[in-house]
Structure formats: C-alpha cells, structure tokens
PDB file of C-alpha atoms in Angstrom:
ATOM      1  CA  UNK A   1     388.477  65.674 112.777  1.00 46.00           C
ATOM      2  CA  UNK A   2     387.282  63.556 109.831  1.00 49.00           C
ATOM      3  CA  UNK A   3     384.086  62.531 111.632  1.00 49.00           C
ATOM      4  CA  UNK A   4     383.275  66.220 112.271  1.00 49.00           C
ATOM      5  CA  UNK A   5     383.614  66.961 108.569  1.00 48.00           C
ATOM      6  CA  UNK A   6     381.400  63.961 107.684  1.00 51.00           C
ATOM      7  CA  UNK A   7     378.786  65.048 110.219  1.00 52.00           C
ATOM      8  CA  UNK A   8     378.797  68.572 108.825  1.00 52.00           C
ATOM      9  CA  UNK A   9     378.360  67.284 105.269  1.00 59.00           C
ATOM     10  CA  UNK A  10     375.487  65.047 106.369  1.00 67.00           C
ATOM     11  CA  UNK A  11     373.802  67.954 108.152  1.00 72.00           C
ATOM     12  CA  UNK A  12     374.276  70.139 105.095  1.00 73.00           C
ATOM     13  CA  UNK A  13     372.768  67.441 102.856  1.00 75.00           C
ATOM     14  CA  UNK A  14     369.908  66.937 105.288  1.00 71.00           C
ATOM     15  CA  UNK A  15     369.201  70.683 105.401  1.00 79.00           C
ATOM     16  CA  UNK A  16     369.148  70.920 101.595  1.00 79.00           C
ATOM     17  CA  UNK A  17     366.890  67.912 101.338  1.00 78.00           C
ATOM     18  CA  UNK A  18     364.520  69.311 103.978  1.00 74.00           C
ATOM     19  CA  UNK A  19     364.425  72.630 102.173  1.00 80.00           C
ATOM     20  CA  UNK A  20     363.490  70.891  98.904  1.00 82.00           C
ATOM     21  CA  UNK A  21     360.749  68.967 100.708  1.00 77.00           C
ATOM     22  CA  UNK A  22     359.314  72.198 102.135  1.00 77.00           C
ATOM     23  CA  UNK A  23     359.333  73.771  98.685  1.00 82.00           C
ATOM     24  CA  UNK A  24     357.516  70.818  97.129  1.00 80.00           C
ATOM     25  CA  UNK A  25     354.991  70.718  99.992  1.00 80.00           C
ATOM     26  CA  UNK A  26     354.203  74.414  99.679  1.00 80.00           C
ATOM     27  CA  UNK A  27     353.597  73.991  95.947  1.00 83.00           C
ATOM     28  CA  UNK A  28     351.513  70.807  96.257  1.00 88.00           C
ATOM     29  CA  UNK A  29     347.874  71.255  95.182  1.00 92.00           C
ATOM     30  CA  UNK A  30     346.582  68.619  97.616  1.00 92.00           C
ATOM     31  CA  UNK A  31     348.438  70.119 100.586  1.00 90.00           C
ATOM     32  CA  UNK A  32     346.788  73.469  99.857  1.00 93.00           C
ATOM     33  CA  UNK A  33     343.385  71.831  99.357  1.00 94.00           C
ATOM     34  CA  UNK A  34     343.738  69.879 102.620  1.00 94.00           C
ATOM     35  CA  UNK A  35     344.377  73.108 104.513  1.00 93.00           C
ATOM     36  CA  UNK A  36     341.468  74.835 102.773  1.00 95.00           C
ATOM     37  CA  UNK A  37     339.047  71.985 103.554  1.00 96.00           C
ATOM     38  CA  UNK A  38     340.353  71.424 107.116  1.00 96.00           C
ATOM     39  CA  UNK A  39     341.727  67.941 106.504  1.00 97.00           C
ATOM     40  CA  UNK A  40     344.708  66.998 108.629  1.00 95.00           C
ATOM     41  CA  UNK A  41     346.817  65.987 105.641  1.00 94.00           C
ATOM     42  CA  UNK A  42     346.712  65.476 101.897  1.00 93.00           C
ATOM     43  CA  UNK A  43     346.075  61.718 102.154  1.00 94.00           C
ATOM     44  CA  UNK A  44     342.379  62.472 102.725  1.00 96.00           C
ATOM     45  CA  UNK A  45     342.113  63.075  98.987  1.00 96.00           C
ATOM     46  CA  UNK A  46     343.364  59.560  98.258  1.00 95.00           C
ATOM     47  CA  UNK A  47     340.426  58.117 100.178  1.00 95.00           C
ATOM     48  CA  UNK A  48     338.036  60.635  98.607  1.00 96.00           C
ATOM     49  CA  UNK A  49     339.198  59.500  95.153  1.00 96.00           C
ATOM     50  CA  UNK A  50     338.753  55.846  96.147  1.00 95.00           C
ATOM     51  CA  UNK A  51     335.268  56.676  97.425  1.00 95.00           C
ATOM     52  CA  UNK A  52     334.399  58.518  94.230  1.00 95.00           C
ATOM     53  CA  UNK A  53     335.562  55.647  92.034  1.00 95.00           C
ATOM     54  CA  UNK A  54     334.502  52.585  94.045  1.00 94.00           C
ATOM     55  CA  UNK A  55     331.899  53.936  96.503  1.00 94.00           C
ATOM     56  CA  UNK A  56     333.486  51.976  99.381  1.00 92.00           C
ATOM     57  CA  UNK A  57     331.254  53.489 102.053  1.00 89.00           C
ATOM     58  CA  UNK A  58     327.960  52.613 100.348  1.00 87.00           C
ATOM     59  CA  UNK A  59     325.808  50.633 102.752  1.00 82.00           C
ATOM     60  CA  UNK A  60     328.439  50.714 105.491  1.00 83.00           C
ATOM     61  CA  UNK A  61     327.352  51.557 109.005  1.00 82.00           C
ATOM     62  CA  UNK A  62     330.673  51.113 110.801  1.00 86.00           C
ATOM     63  CA  UNK A  63     334.329  51.719 109.960  1.00 89.00           C
ATOM     64  CA  UNK A  64     337.535  50.797 111.775  1.00 89.00           C
ATOM     65  CA  UNK A  65     340.522  52.872 110.713  1.00 91.00           C
ATOM     66  CA  UNK A  66     343.698  50.977 111.632  1.00 89.00           C
ATOM     67  CA  UNK A  67     346.795  53.159 111.429  1.00 89.00           C
ATOM     68  CA  UNK A  68     344.602  56.223 111.833  1.00 93.00           C
ATOM     69  CA  UNK A  69     347.194  58.855 112.727  1.00 93.00           C
ATOM     70  CA  UNK A  70     347.040  61.746 111.888  1.00 95.00           C
ATOM     71  CA  UNK A  71     343.304  61.258 111.280  1.00 96.00           C
ATOM     72  CA  UNK A  72     342.545  62.478 107.770  1.00 96.00           C
ATOM     73  CA  UNK A  73     341.067  59.142 106.643  1.00 96.00           C
ATOM     74  CA  UNK A  74     339.001  59.097 109.826  1.00 96.00           C
ATOM     75  CA  UNK A  75     337.703  62.571 108.919  1.00 96.00           C
ATOM     76  CA  UNK A  76     336.599  61.270 105.511  1.00 96.00           C
ATOM     77  CA  UNK A  77     335.030  58.154 107.057  1.00 94.00           C
ATOM     78  CA  UNK A  78     333.037  60.213 109.579  1.00 93.00           C
ATOM     79  CA  UNK A  79     331.615  62.311 106.739  1.00 92.00           C
ATOM     80  CA  UNK A  80     330.652  59.268 104.658  1.00 91.00           C
ATOM     81  CA  UNK A  81     329.326  56.735 107.189  1.00 88.00           C
ATOM     82  CA  UNK A  82     325.658  57.243 107.908  1.00 75.00           C
ATOM     83  CA  UNK A  83     324.823  56.254 111.469  1.00 68.00           C
ATOM     84  CA  UNK A  84     321.554  54.474 112.219  1.00 66.00           C
ATOM     85  CA  UNK A  85     321.597  55.772 115.780  1.00 66.00           C
ATOM     86  CA  UNK A  86     323.533  58.162 117.991  1.00 62.00           C
ATOM     87  CA  UNK A  87     326.364  55.662 118.532  1.00 68.00           C
ATOM     88  CA  UNK A  88     329.817  56.505 117.178  1.00 69.00           C
ATOM     89  CA  UNK A  89     330.278  54.561 113.954  1.00 85.00           C
ATOM     90  CA  UNK A  90     333.985  55.169 113.274  1.00 90.00           C
ATOM     91  CA  UNK A  91     336.704  53.641 115.450  1.00 90.00           C
ATOM     92  CA  UNK A  92     340.250  55.006 114.952  1.00 91.00           C
ATOM     93  CA  UNK A  93     343.181  52.881 116.124  1.00 90.00           C
ATOM     94  CA  UNK A  94     346.880  53.734 116.036  1.00 90.00           C
ATOM     95  CA  UNK A  95     350.144  53.053 117.833  1.00 90.00           C
ATOM     96  CA  UNK A  96     350.813  56.799 117.832  1.00 92.00           C
ATOM     97  CA  UNK A  97     348.885  59.379 119.787  1.00 93.00           C
ATOM     98  CA  UNK A  98     346.876  61.826 117.689  1.00 94.00           C
ATOM     99  CA  UNK A  99     344.171  64.433 118.143  1.00 95.00           C
ATOM    100  CA  UNK A 100     340.688  62.912 118.268  1.00 95.00           C
ATOM    101  CA  UNK A 101     338.384  63.418 115.289  1.00 95.00           C
ATOM    102  CA  UNK A 102     334.918  64.701 116.121  1.00 92.00           C
ATOM    103  CA  UNK A 103     332.386  61.953 115.433  1.00 90.00           C
ATOM    104  CA  UNK A 104     334.819  59.074 115.973  1.00 91.00           C
ATOM    105  CA  UNK A 105     336.100  57.032 118.891  1.00 90.00           C
ATOM    106  CA  UNK A 106     339.890  57.097 119.265  1.00 93.00           C
ATOM    107  CA  UNK A 107     342.197  54.366 120.537  1.00 91.00           C
ATOM    108  CA  UNK A 108     345.773  55.630 120.532  1.00 90.00           C
ATOM    109  CA  UNK A 109     348.977  54.039 121.788  1.00 89.00           C
ATOM    110  CA  UNK A 110     347.452  50.672 120.840  1.00 86.00           C
ATOM    111  CA  UNK A 111     349.040  48.117 118.541  1.00 77.00           C
ATOM    112  CA  UNK A 112     346.841  46.163 116.135  1.00 68.00           C
ATOM    113  CA  UNK A 113     348.231  43.099 117.867  1.00 72.00           C
ATOM    114  CA  UNK A 114     346.390  44.230 121.027  1.00 72.00           C
ATOM    115  CA  UNK A 115     343.220  42.785 119.530  1.00 73.00           C
ATOM    116  CA  UNK A 116     341.570  42.314 122.942  1.00 76.00           C
ATOM    117  CA  UNK A 117     341.661  46.101 123.505  1.00 79.00           C
ATOM    118  CA  UNK A 118     340.218  46.749 120.043  1.00 79.00           C
ATOM    119  CA  UNK A 119     337.590  44.039 120.506  1.00 78.00           C
ATOM    120  CA  UNK A 120     336.577  45.405 123.927  1.00 81.00           C
ATOM    121  CA  UNK A 121     336.197  48.893 122.452  1.00 81.00           C
ATOM    122  CA  UNK A 122     334.058  47.520 119.616  1.00 80.00           C
ATOM    123  CA  UNK A 123     331.854  45.708 122.130  1.00 80.00           C
ATOM    124  CA  UNK A 124     331.564  48.869 124.201  1.00 82.00           C
ATOM    125  CA  UNK A 125     330.600  50.967 121.174  1.00 82.00           C
ATOM    126  CA  UNK A 126     328.480  48.584 119.140  1.00 79.00           C
ATOM    127  CA  UNK A 127     327.461  45.744 121.430  1.00 78.00           C
ATOM    128  CA  UNK A 128     328.588  42.165 121.792  1.00 72.00           C
ATOM    129  CA  UNK A 129     326.404  40.609 119.049  1.00 70.00           C
ATOM    130  CA  UNK A 130     327.516  43.002 116.306  1.00 64.00           C
ATOM    131  CA  UNK A 131     331.178  42.660 117.293  1.00 66.00           C
ATOM    132  CA  UNK A 132     330.990  38.852 117.290  1.00 63.00           C
ATOM    133  CA  UNK A 133     329.267  38.946 113.885  1.00 61.00           C
ATOM    134  CA  UNK A 134     332.020  41.220 112.555  1.00 59.00           C
ATOM    135  CA  UNK A 135     334.808  38.882 113.661  1.00 59.00           C
ATOM    136  CA  UNK A 136     332.999  35.811 112.333  1.00 57.00           C
ATOM    137  CA  UNK A 137     332.594  37.451 108.935  1.00 54.00           C
ATOM    138  CA  UNK A 138     336.255  38.548 108.661  1.00 53.00           C
ATOM    139  CA  UNK A 139     337.989  35.732 110.523  1.00 51.00           C
ATOM    140  CA  UNK A 140     340.553  34.122 108.240  1.00 46.00           C
TER     141      UNK A 140
END
C-alpha cells in the first residue's frame, strides 16, 4: 500500500513539473521564433548568435555536425556554408534517428566512436584527399 502512495505522489509531482515545463515553453520567445522561422528547436538561435559574434562559418566549405539530432544546428550550417560545387557540404551524425535536413547528408544511429563509418561517408561525399587532409589537420 505504501509503494502505491509513493508512486501516486511521484506521478503527481511529475505531472506538475511537466505542466510547468509546458507553460515555460509556450511563453519562451525562442521557441516561438523557432516555429516561425521553421527551425526544429530553439537551439538554432544559440548557433546563430555564435555566428553573429564570432563568424564561425567564414571561409568554411564543409561542416560536420556531431550530435546533430534534432537538426536545428544542421539547418543553420546548411544556410551558412557556401558550397563550391554541387556536393553536399554538411554532414550530420547522431546516435539517434532524426529527420534529414535538406542540403545535408545524414548519418543516424551511428556513434562518434564508429569513426570508420564517419570517415567512409566523408570520403564518399568529399573524396579521399580532402578527408585525409581533414584528419591530418585535426589529429591530436
């Protein structure tokens, strides 16, 4: 009997907490702006602010978005990376499955530790020489 009462109290607390979260989400300026501008979530504005302040995409031809789900940062990257050719310039990688972002190449259900899968996709998209150069530049 006591465990039933504890479970009920936990459910009641959870329901109240979820209700508060919904209220704060519905009042959030960035949540509303994300919906209005067709971003998948409000975190897109974090990257937009970083871009505005530090211009991180300047001169960049390719972007790899690790931990890409749900895809809002990928959406921002696609808009800011200027391709030199018709090849996809943004690679999105995540352990979770998520809807693909137009203009990017998606690898879902892939761990960052599966570097051979990521490397093979980079070679497929951008060629062996550019992929090798990338890993040489960022190899620790």
